[in-house]
Short mmCIF file of C-alpha atoms and ligand atoms in Angstrom, two decimals:
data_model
loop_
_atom_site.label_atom_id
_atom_site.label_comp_id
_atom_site.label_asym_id
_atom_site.label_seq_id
_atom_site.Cartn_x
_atom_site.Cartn_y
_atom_site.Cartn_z
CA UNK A 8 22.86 -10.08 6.04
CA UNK A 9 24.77 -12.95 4.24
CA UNK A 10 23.49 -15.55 1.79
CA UNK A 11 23.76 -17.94 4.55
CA UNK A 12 22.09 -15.86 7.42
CA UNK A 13 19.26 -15.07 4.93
CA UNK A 14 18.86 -18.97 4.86
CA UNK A 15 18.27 -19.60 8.41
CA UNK A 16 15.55 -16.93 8.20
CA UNK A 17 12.42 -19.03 9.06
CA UNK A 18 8.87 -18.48 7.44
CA UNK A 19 5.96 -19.39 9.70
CA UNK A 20 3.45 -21.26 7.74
CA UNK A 21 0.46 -20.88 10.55
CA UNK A 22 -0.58 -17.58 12.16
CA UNK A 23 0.71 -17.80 15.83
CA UNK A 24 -2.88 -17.70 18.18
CA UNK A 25 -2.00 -14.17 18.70
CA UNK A 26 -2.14 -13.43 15.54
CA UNK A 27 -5.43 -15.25 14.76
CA UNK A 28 -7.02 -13.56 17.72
CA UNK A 29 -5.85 -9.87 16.25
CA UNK A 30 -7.02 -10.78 12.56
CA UNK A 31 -10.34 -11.54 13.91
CA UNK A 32 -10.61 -8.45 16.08
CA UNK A 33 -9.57 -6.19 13.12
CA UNK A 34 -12.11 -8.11 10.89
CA UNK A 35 -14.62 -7.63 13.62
CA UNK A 36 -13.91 -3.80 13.95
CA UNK A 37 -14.27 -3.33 10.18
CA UNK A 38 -17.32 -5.53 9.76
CA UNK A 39 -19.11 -2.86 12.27
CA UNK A 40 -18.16 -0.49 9.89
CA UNK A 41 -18.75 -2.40 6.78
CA UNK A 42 -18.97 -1.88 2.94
CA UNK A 43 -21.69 0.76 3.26
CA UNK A 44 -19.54 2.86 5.81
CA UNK A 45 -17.19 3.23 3.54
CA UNK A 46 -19.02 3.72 0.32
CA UNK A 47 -20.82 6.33 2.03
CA UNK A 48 -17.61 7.91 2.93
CA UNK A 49 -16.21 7.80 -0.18
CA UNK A 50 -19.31 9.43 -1.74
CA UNK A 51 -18.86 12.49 0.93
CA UNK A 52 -15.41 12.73 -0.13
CA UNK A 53 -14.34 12.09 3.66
CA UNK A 54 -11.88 10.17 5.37
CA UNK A 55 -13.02 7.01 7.09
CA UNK A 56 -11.99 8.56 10.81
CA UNK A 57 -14.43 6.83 12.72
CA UNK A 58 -12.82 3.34 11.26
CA UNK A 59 -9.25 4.56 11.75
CA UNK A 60 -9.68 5.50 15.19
CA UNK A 61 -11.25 2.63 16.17
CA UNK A 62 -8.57 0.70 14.96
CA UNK A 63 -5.60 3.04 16.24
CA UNK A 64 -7.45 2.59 19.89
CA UNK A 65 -6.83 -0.70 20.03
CA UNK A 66 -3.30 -0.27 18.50
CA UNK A 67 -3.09 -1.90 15.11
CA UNK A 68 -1.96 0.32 12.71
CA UNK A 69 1.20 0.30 15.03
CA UNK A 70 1.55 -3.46 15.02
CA UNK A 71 4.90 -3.12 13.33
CA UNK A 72 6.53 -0.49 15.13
CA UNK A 73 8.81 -0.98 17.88
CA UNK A 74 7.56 -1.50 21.21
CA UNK A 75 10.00 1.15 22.56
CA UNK A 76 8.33 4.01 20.09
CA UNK A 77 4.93 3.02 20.98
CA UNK A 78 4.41 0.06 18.55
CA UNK A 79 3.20 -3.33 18.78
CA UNK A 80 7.03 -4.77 18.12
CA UNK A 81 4.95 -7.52 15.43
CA UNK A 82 6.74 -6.35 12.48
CA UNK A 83 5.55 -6.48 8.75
CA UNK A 84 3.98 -9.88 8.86
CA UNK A 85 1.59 -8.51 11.73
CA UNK A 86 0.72 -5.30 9.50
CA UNK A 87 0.46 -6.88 6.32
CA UNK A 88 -2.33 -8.95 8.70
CA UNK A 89 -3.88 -5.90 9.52
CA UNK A 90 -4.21 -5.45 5.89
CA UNK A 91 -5.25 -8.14 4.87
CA UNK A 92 -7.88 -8.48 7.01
CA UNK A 93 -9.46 -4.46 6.55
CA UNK A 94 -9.21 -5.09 3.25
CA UNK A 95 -11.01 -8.09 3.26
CA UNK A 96 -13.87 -6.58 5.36
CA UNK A 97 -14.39 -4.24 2.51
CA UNK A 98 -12.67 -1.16 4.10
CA UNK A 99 -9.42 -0.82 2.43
CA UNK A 100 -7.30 2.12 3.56
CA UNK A 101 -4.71 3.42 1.84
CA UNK A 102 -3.35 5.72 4.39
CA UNK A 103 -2.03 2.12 6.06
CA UNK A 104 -0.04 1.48 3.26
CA UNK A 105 1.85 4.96 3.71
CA UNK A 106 1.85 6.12 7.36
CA UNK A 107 2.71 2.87 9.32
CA UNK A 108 4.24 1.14 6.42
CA UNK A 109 6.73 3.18 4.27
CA UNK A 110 7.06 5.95 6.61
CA UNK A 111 7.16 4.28 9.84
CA UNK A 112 9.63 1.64 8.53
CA UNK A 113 11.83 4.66 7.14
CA UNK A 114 11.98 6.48 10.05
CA UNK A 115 12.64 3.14 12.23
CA UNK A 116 15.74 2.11 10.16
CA UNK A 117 17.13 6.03 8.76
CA UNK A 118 15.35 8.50 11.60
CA UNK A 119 17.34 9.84 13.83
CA UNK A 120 16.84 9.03 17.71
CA UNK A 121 15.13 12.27 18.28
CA UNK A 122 13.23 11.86 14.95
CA UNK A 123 11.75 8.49 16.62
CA UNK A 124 10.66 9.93 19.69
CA UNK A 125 9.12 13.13 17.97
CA UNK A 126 7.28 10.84 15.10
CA UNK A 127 6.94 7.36 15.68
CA UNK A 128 4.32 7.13 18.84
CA UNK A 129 2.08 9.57 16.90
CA UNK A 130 2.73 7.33 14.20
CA UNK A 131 2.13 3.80 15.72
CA UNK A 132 -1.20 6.21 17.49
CA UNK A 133 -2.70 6.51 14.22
CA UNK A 134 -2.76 10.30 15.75
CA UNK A 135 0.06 11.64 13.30
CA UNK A 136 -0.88 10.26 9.73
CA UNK A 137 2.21 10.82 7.20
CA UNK A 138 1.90 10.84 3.48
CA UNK A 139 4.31 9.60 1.13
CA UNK A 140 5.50 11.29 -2.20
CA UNK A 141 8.26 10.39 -4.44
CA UNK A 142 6.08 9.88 -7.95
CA UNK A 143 6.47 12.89 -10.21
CA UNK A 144 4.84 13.64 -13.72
CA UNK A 145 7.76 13.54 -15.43
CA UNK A 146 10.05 10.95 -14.04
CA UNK A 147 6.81 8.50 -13.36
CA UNK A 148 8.26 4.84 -12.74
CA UNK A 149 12.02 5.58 -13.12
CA UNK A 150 12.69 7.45 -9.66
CA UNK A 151 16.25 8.07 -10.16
CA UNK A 152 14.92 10.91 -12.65
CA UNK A 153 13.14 12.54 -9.98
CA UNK A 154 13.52 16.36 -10.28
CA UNK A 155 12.08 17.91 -6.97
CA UNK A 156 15.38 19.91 -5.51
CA UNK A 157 16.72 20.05 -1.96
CA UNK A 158 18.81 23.31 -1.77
CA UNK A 159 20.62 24.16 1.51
CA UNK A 160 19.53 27.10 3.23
CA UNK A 161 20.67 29.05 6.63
CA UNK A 162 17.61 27.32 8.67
CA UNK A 163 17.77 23.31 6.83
CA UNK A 164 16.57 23.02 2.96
CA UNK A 165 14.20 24.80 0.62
CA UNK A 166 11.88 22.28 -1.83
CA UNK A 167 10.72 23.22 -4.96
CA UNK A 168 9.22 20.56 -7.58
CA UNK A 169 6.01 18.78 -8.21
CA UNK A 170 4.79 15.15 -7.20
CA UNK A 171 1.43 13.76 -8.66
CA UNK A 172 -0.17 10.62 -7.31
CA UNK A 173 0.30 11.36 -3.60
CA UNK A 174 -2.43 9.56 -1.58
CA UNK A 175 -3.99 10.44 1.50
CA UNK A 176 -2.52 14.05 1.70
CA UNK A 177 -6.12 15.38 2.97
CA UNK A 178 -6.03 13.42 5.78
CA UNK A 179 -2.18 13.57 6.91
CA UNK A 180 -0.33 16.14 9.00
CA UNK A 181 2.24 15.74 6.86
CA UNK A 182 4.56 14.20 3.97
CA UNK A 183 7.16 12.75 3.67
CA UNK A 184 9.22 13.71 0.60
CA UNK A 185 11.63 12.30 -1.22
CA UNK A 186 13.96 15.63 -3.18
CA UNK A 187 17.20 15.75 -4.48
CA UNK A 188 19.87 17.57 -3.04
CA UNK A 189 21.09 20.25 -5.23
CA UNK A 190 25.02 21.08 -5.60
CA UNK A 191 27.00 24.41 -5.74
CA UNK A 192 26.96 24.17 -9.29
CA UNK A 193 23.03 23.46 -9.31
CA UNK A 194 23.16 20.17 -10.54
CA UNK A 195 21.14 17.62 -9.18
CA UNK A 196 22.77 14.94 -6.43
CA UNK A 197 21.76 12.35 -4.23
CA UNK A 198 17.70 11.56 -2.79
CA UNK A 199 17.13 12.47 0.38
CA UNK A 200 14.31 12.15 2.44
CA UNK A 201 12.48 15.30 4.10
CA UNK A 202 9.07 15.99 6.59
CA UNK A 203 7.09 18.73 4.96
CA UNK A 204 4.05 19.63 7.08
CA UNK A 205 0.98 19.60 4.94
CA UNK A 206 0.04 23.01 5.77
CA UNK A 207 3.94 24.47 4.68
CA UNK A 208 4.01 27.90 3.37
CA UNK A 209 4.52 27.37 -0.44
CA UNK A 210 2.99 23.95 -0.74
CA UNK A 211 -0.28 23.96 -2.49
CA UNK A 212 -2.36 20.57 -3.70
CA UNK A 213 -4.61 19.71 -6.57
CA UNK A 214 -7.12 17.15 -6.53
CA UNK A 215 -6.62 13.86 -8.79
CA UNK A 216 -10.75 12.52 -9.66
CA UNK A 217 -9.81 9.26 -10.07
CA UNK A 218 -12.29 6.43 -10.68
CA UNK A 219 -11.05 4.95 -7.26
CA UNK A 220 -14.38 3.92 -4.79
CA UNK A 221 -12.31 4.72 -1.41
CA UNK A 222 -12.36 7.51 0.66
CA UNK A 223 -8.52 8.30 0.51
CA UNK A 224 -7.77 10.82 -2.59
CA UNK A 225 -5.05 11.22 -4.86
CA UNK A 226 -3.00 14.88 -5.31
CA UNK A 227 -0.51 16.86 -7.39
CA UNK A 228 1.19 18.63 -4.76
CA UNK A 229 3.66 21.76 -6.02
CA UNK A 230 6.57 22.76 -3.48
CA UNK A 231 7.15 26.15 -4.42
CA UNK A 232 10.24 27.16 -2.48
CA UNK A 233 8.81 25.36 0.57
CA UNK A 234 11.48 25.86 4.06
CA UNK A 235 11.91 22.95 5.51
CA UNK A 236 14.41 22.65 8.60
CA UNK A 237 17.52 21.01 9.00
CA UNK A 238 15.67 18.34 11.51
CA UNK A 239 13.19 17.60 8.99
CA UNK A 240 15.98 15.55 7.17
CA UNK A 241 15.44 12.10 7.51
CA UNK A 242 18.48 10.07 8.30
CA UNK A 243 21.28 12.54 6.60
CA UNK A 244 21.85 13.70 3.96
CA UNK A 245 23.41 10.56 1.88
CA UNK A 246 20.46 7.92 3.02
CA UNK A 247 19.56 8.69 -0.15
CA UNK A 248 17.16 5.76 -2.35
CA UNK A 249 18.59 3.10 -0.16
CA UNK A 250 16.20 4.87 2.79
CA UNK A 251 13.43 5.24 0.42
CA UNK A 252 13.78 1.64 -0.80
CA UNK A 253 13.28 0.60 3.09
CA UNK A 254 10.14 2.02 2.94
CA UNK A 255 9.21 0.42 -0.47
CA UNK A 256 9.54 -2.84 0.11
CA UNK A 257 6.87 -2.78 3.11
CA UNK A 258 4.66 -0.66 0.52
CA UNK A 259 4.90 -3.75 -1.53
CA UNK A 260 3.99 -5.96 0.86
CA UNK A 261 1.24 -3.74 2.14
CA UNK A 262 -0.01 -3.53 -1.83
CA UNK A 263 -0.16 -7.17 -1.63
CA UNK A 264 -1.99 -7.69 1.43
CA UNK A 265 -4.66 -5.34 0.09
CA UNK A 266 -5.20 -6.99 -2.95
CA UNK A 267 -5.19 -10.52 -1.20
CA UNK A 268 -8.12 -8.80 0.81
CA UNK A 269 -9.72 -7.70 -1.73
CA UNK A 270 -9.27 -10.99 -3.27
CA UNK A 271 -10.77 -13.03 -0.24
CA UNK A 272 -13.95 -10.79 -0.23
CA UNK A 273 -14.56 -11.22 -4.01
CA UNK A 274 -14.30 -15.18 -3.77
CA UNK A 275 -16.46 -14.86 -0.84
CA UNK A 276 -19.45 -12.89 -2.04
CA UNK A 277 -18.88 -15.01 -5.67
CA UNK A 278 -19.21 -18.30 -3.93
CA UNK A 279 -22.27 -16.91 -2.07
CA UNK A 280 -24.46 -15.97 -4.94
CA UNK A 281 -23.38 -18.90 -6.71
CA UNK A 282 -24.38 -21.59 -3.98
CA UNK A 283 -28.13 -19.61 -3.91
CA UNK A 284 -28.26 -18.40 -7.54
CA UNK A 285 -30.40 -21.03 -9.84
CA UNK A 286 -31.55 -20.75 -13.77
CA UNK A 287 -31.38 -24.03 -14.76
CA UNK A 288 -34.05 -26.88 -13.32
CA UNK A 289 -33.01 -26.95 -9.61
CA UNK A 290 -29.10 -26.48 -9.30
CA UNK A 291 -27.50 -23.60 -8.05
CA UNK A 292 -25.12 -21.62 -10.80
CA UNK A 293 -21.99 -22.73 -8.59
CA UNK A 294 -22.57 -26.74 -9.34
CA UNK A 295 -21.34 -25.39 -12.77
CA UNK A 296 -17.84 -26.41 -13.54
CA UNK A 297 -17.70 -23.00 -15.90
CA UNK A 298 -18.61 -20.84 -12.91
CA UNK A 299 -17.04 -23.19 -9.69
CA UNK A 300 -13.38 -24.26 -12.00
CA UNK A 301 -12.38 -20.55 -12.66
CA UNK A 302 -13.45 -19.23 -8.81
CA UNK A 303 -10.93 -22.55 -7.22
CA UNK A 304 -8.87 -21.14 -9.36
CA UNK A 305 -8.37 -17.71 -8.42
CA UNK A 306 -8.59 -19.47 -5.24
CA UNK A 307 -5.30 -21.59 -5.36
CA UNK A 308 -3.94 -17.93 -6.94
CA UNK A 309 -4.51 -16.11 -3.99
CA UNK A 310 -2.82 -18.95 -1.51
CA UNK A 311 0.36 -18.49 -3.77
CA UNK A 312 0.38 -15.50 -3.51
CA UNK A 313 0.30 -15.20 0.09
CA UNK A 314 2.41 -17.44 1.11
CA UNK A 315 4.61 -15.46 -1.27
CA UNK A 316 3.40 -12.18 0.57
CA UNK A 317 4.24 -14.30 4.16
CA UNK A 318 8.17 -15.19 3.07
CA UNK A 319 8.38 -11.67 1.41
CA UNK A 320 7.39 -9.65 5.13
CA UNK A 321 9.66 -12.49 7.22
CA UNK A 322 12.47 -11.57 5.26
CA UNK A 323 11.91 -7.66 5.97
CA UNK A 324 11.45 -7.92 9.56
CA UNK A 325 14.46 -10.42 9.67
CA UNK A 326 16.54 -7.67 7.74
CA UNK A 327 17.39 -9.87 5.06
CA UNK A 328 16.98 -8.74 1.41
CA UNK A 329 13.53 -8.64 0.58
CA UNK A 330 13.15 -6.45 -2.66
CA UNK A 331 12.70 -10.07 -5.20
CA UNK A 332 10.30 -11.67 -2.57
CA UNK A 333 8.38 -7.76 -2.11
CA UNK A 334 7.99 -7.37 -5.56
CA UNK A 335 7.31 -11.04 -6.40
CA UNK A 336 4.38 -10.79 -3.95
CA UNK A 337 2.89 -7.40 -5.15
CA UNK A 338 2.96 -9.07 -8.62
CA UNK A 339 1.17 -12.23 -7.72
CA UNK A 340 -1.03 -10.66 -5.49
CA UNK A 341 -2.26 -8.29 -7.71
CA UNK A 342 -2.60 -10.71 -10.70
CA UNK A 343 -4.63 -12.85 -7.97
CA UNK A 344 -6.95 -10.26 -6.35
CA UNK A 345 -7.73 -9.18 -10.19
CA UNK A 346 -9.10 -12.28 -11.30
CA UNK A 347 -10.91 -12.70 -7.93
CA UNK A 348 -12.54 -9.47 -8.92
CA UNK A 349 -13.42 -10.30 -12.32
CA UNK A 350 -14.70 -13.88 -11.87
CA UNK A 351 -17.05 -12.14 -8.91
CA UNK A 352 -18.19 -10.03 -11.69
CA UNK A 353 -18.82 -13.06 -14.25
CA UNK A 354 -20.19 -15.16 -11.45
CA UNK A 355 -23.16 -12.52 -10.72
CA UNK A 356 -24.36 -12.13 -14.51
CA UNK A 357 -25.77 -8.84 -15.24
CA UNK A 358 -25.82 -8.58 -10.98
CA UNK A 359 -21.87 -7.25 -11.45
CA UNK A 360 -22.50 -4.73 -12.54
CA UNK A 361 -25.40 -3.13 -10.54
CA UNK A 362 -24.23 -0.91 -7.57
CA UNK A 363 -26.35 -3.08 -5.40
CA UNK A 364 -23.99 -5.77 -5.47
CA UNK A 365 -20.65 -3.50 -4.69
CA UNK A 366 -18.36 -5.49 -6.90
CA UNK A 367 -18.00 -1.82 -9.39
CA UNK A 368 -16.94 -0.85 -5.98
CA UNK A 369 -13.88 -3.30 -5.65
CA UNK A 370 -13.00 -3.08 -9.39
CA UNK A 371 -10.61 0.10 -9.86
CA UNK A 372 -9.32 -1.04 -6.05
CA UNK A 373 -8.62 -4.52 -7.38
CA UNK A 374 -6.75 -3.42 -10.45
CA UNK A 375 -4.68 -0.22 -8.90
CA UNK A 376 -2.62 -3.30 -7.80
CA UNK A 377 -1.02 -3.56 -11.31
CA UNK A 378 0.16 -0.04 -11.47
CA UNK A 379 0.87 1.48 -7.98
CA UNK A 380 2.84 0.93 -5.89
CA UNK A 381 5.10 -0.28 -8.62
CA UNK A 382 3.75 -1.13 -12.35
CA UNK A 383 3.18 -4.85 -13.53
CA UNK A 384 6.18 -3.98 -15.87
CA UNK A 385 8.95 -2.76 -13.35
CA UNK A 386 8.26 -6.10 -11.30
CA UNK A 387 8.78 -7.76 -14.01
CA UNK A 388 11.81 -5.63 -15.25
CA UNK A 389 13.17 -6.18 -12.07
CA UNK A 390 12.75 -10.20 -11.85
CA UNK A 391 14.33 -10.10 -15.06
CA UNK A 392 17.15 -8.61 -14.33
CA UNK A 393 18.05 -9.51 -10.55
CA UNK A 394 16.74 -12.74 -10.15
CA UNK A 395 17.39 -14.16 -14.05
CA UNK A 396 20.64 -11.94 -14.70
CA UNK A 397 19.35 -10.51 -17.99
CA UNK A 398 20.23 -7.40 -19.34
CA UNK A 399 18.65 -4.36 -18.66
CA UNK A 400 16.66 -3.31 -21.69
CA UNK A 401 15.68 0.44 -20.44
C1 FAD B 13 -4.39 5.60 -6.84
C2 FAD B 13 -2.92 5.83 -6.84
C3 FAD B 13 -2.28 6.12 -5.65
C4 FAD B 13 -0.91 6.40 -5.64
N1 FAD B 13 -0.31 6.78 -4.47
C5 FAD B 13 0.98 7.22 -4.49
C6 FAD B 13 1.57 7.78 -3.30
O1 FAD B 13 0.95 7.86 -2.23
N2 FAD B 13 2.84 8.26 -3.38
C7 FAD B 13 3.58 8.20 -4.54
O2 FAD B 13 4.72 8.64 -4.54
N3 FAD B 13 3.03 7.67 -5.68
C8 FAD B 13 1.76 7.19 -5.69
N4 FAD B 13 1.18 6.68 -6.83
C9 FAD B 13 1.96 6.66 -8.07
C10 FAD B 13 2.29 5.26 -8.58
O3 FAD B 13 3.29 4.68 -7.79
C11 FAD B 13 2.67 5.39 -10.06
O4 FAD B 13 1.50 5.76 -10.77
C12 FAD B 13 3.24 4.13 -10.62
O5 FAD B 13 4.47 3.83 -10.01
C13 FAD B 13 3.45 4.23 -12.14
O6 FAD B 13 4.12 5.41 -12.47
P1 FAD B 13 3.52 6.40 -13.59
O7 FAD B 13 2.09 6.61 -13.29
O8 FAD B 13 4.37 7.60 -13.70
O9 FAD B 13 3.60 5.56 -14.92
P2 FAD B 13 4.77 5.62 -16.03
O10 FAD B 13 6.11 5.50 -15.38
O11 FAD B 13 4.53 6.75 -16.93
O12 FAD B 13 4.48 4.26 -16.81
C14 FAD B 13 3.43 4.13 -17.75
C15 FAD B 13 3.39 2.70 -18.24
O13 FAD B 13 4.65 2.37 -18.86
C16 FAD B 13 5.23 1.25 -18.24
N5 FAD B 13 6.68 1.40 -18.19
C17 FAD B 13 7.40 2.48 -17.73
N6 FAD B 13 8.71 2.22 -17.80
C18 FAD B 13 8.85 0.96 -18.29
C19 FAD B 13 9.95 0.12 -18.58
N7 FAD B 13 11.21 0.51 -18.37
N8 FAD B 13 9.69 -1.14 -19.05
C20 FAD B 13 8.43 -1.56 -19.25
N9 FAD B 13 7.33 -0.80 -19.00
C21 FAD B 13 7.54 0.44 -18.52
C22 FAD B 13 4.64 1.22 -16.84
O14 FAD B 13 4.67 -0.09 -16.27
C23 FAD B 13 3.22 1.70 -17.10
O15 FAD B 13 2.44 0.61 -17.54
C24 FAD B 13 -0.17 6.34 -6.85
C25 FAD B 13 -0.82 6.01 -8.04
C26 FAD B 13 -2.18 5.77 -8.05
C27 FAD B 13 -2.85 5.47 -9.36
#
């Protein structure tokens, strides 16, 4: 899309009434569930079915999706909604951020036709969950260093490397990974994108403790001559980064919305205890400029950044460029839904940091937003450099 088409692109500033009415069913949904739900599925080291099903039923973790593959045909803007809103309610999911997100929006703009129709309903379902791995120990944030090799065999490919990081993998049927093809010669070529089922022959997992209060857990996963077949391919064989960067951009978006969430639900429980909270003679803690100035704040914060999150998921689904405006959000958002976080804490005195009060719950959510999907640094590398023009110091 041209400089000029991306112009006419235009950026809704309300939520359309349908819209409103599915933010406040989702929020509805996940308030049955609630903060408890999920800490107590976090502490069983389960996934939060019962949550994801009841949103899958009523279709929206396929709100972006295509109609035609079994979507809601909303786009980005609806799913970063979806979000938004779960995360607000307290029950974050990661598994949104990677099966309808990055892997859905892959396979919608690289799959094949028959790789739609095989994944896509299941996908849009919530039935077929699909994990995402590109992150490996030693490439880390530069992905063009990624090591994992694709070698052509008689039935498709054969995988062999490590990722670390990979979310969700318990709870998936399977991932989608991102390997480069190796040559003749054995060097190492172009990305490509590939379907491993998580139950492969040759793929084993290690679990990542992290100190992450969500039921979704983190993996090393080691492909040790997995076979993978030739329809597994996403795309072909030279979609390469430029597929995988179509799925990063709504990961961005998606890391946003979480952390605006997050964000909303930390302002909201501050500005509760601080309207009932008193210490001094008869006023509440919140008639405090020290406590009520920093919370409006992080307020005003969070508003920038979602209107920043808004433009950056309008320009996706319009197919304009989106990368500055993805990252740009992710950053903001982050930065935002930390300091919500944080001032929560502050505002409840020695009450942030009791269990009781679930705000240690949100922290390590709250600031996973600075390094994943994409580090505070590489935003900022990458604002430097494409939207300032200056060189490229790494
Ligand atoms: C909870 C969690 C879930 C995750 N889920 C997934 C997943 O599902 N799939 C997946 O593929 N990955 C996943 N990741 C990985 C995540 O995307 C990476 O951790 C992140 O991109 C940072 O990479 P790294 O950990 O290798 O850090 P490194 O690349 O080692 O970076 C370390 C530090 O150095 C900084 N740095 C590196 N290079 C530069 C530079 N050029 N300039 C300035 N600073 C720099 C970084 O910003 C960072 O602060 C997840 C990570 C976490 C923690």
């Amino acid at each position: 899309m041209s400089a000029t088409e991306t112009s006419q692109v235009a950026l809704e500033l309300i939520d359309s009434p349908e819209i409103r009415q599915m933010r406040e069913t989702v929020r509805s949904i996940c308030l049955s569930y609630g903060r408890a739900y999920m800490r107590e599925r976090s502490e069983a080291g389960e996934p939060a079915s019962e949550l994801w099903n009841a949103l899958a039923e009523k279709g929206f973790l396929g709100v972006n999706l295509p109609e035609e593959y079994g979507g809601g045909g909303l786009g980005m803007s609806a799913l970063a909604a979806v979000g938004e809103e779960i995360s607000a309610a307290g029950c974050s999911l990661l598994l949104i951020v990677v099966s309808p997100a990055i892997v859905g929006s892959i396979l919608v703009r690289h799959g094949t036709e028959d790789q739609k129709r095989d994944w896509l309903p299941g996908i849009a379902a919530g039935t077929t969950r699909v994990a995402f791995a590109i992150t490996e120990p030693d490439a880390g944030s530069n992905s063009h260093q990624i090591s994992t090799a694709a070698k052509r065999s008689n039935s498709g490919y054969t995988l062999h490397g490590t990722k670390t990081y990979i979310s969700a993998v318990e709870d998936a049927q399977a991932i989608l990974v991102v390997a480069r093809l190796r040559g003749e010669d054995g060097s190492l070529g172009l990305p490509g994108l590939f379907l491993v089922d998580s139950d492969a022959a040759g793929l084993e997992r290690q679990h990542i403790p992290t100190a992450l209060r969500a039921p979704d857990k983190q993996w090393t996963l080691f492909l040790d001559d997995v076979e993978v077949s030739a329809e597994r391919l996403v795309g072909d064989e030279n979609a390469g980064l430029a597929a995988a960067f179509d799925g990063l951009n709504p990961e961005r978006i998606m890391g946003a919305a979480l952390a605006l969430g997050g964000g909303r639900l930390a302002l909201e429980l501050a500005s509760d205890y601080a309207r009932e909270r008193k210490v001094w003679r008869d006023q509440p803690i919140g008639s405090h400029q020290g406590i009520s100035h920093p919370l409006a704040q992080a307020k005003i914060e969070l508003e920038l950044a979602k209107l920043m999150m808004q433009k950056a998921a309008v320009l996706y689904d319009s197919g304009a460029p989106a990368g500055e405006a993805a990252n740009m959000a992710k950053y903001a958002a982050a930065e935002a839904g930390i300091r919500c976080v944080d001032q929560a804490i502050q505002t409840h005195g020695g009450n942030g940091f009791a269990l009781e009060y679930g705000l240690t719950d949100m922290y390590w959510g709250a600031r996973l937003a600075r390094t994943a999907p994409v580090s505070r640094e590489m935003v900022l590398n990458y604002v430097a450099e494409h939207s300032l023009g200056l060189p490229r110091s790494y």
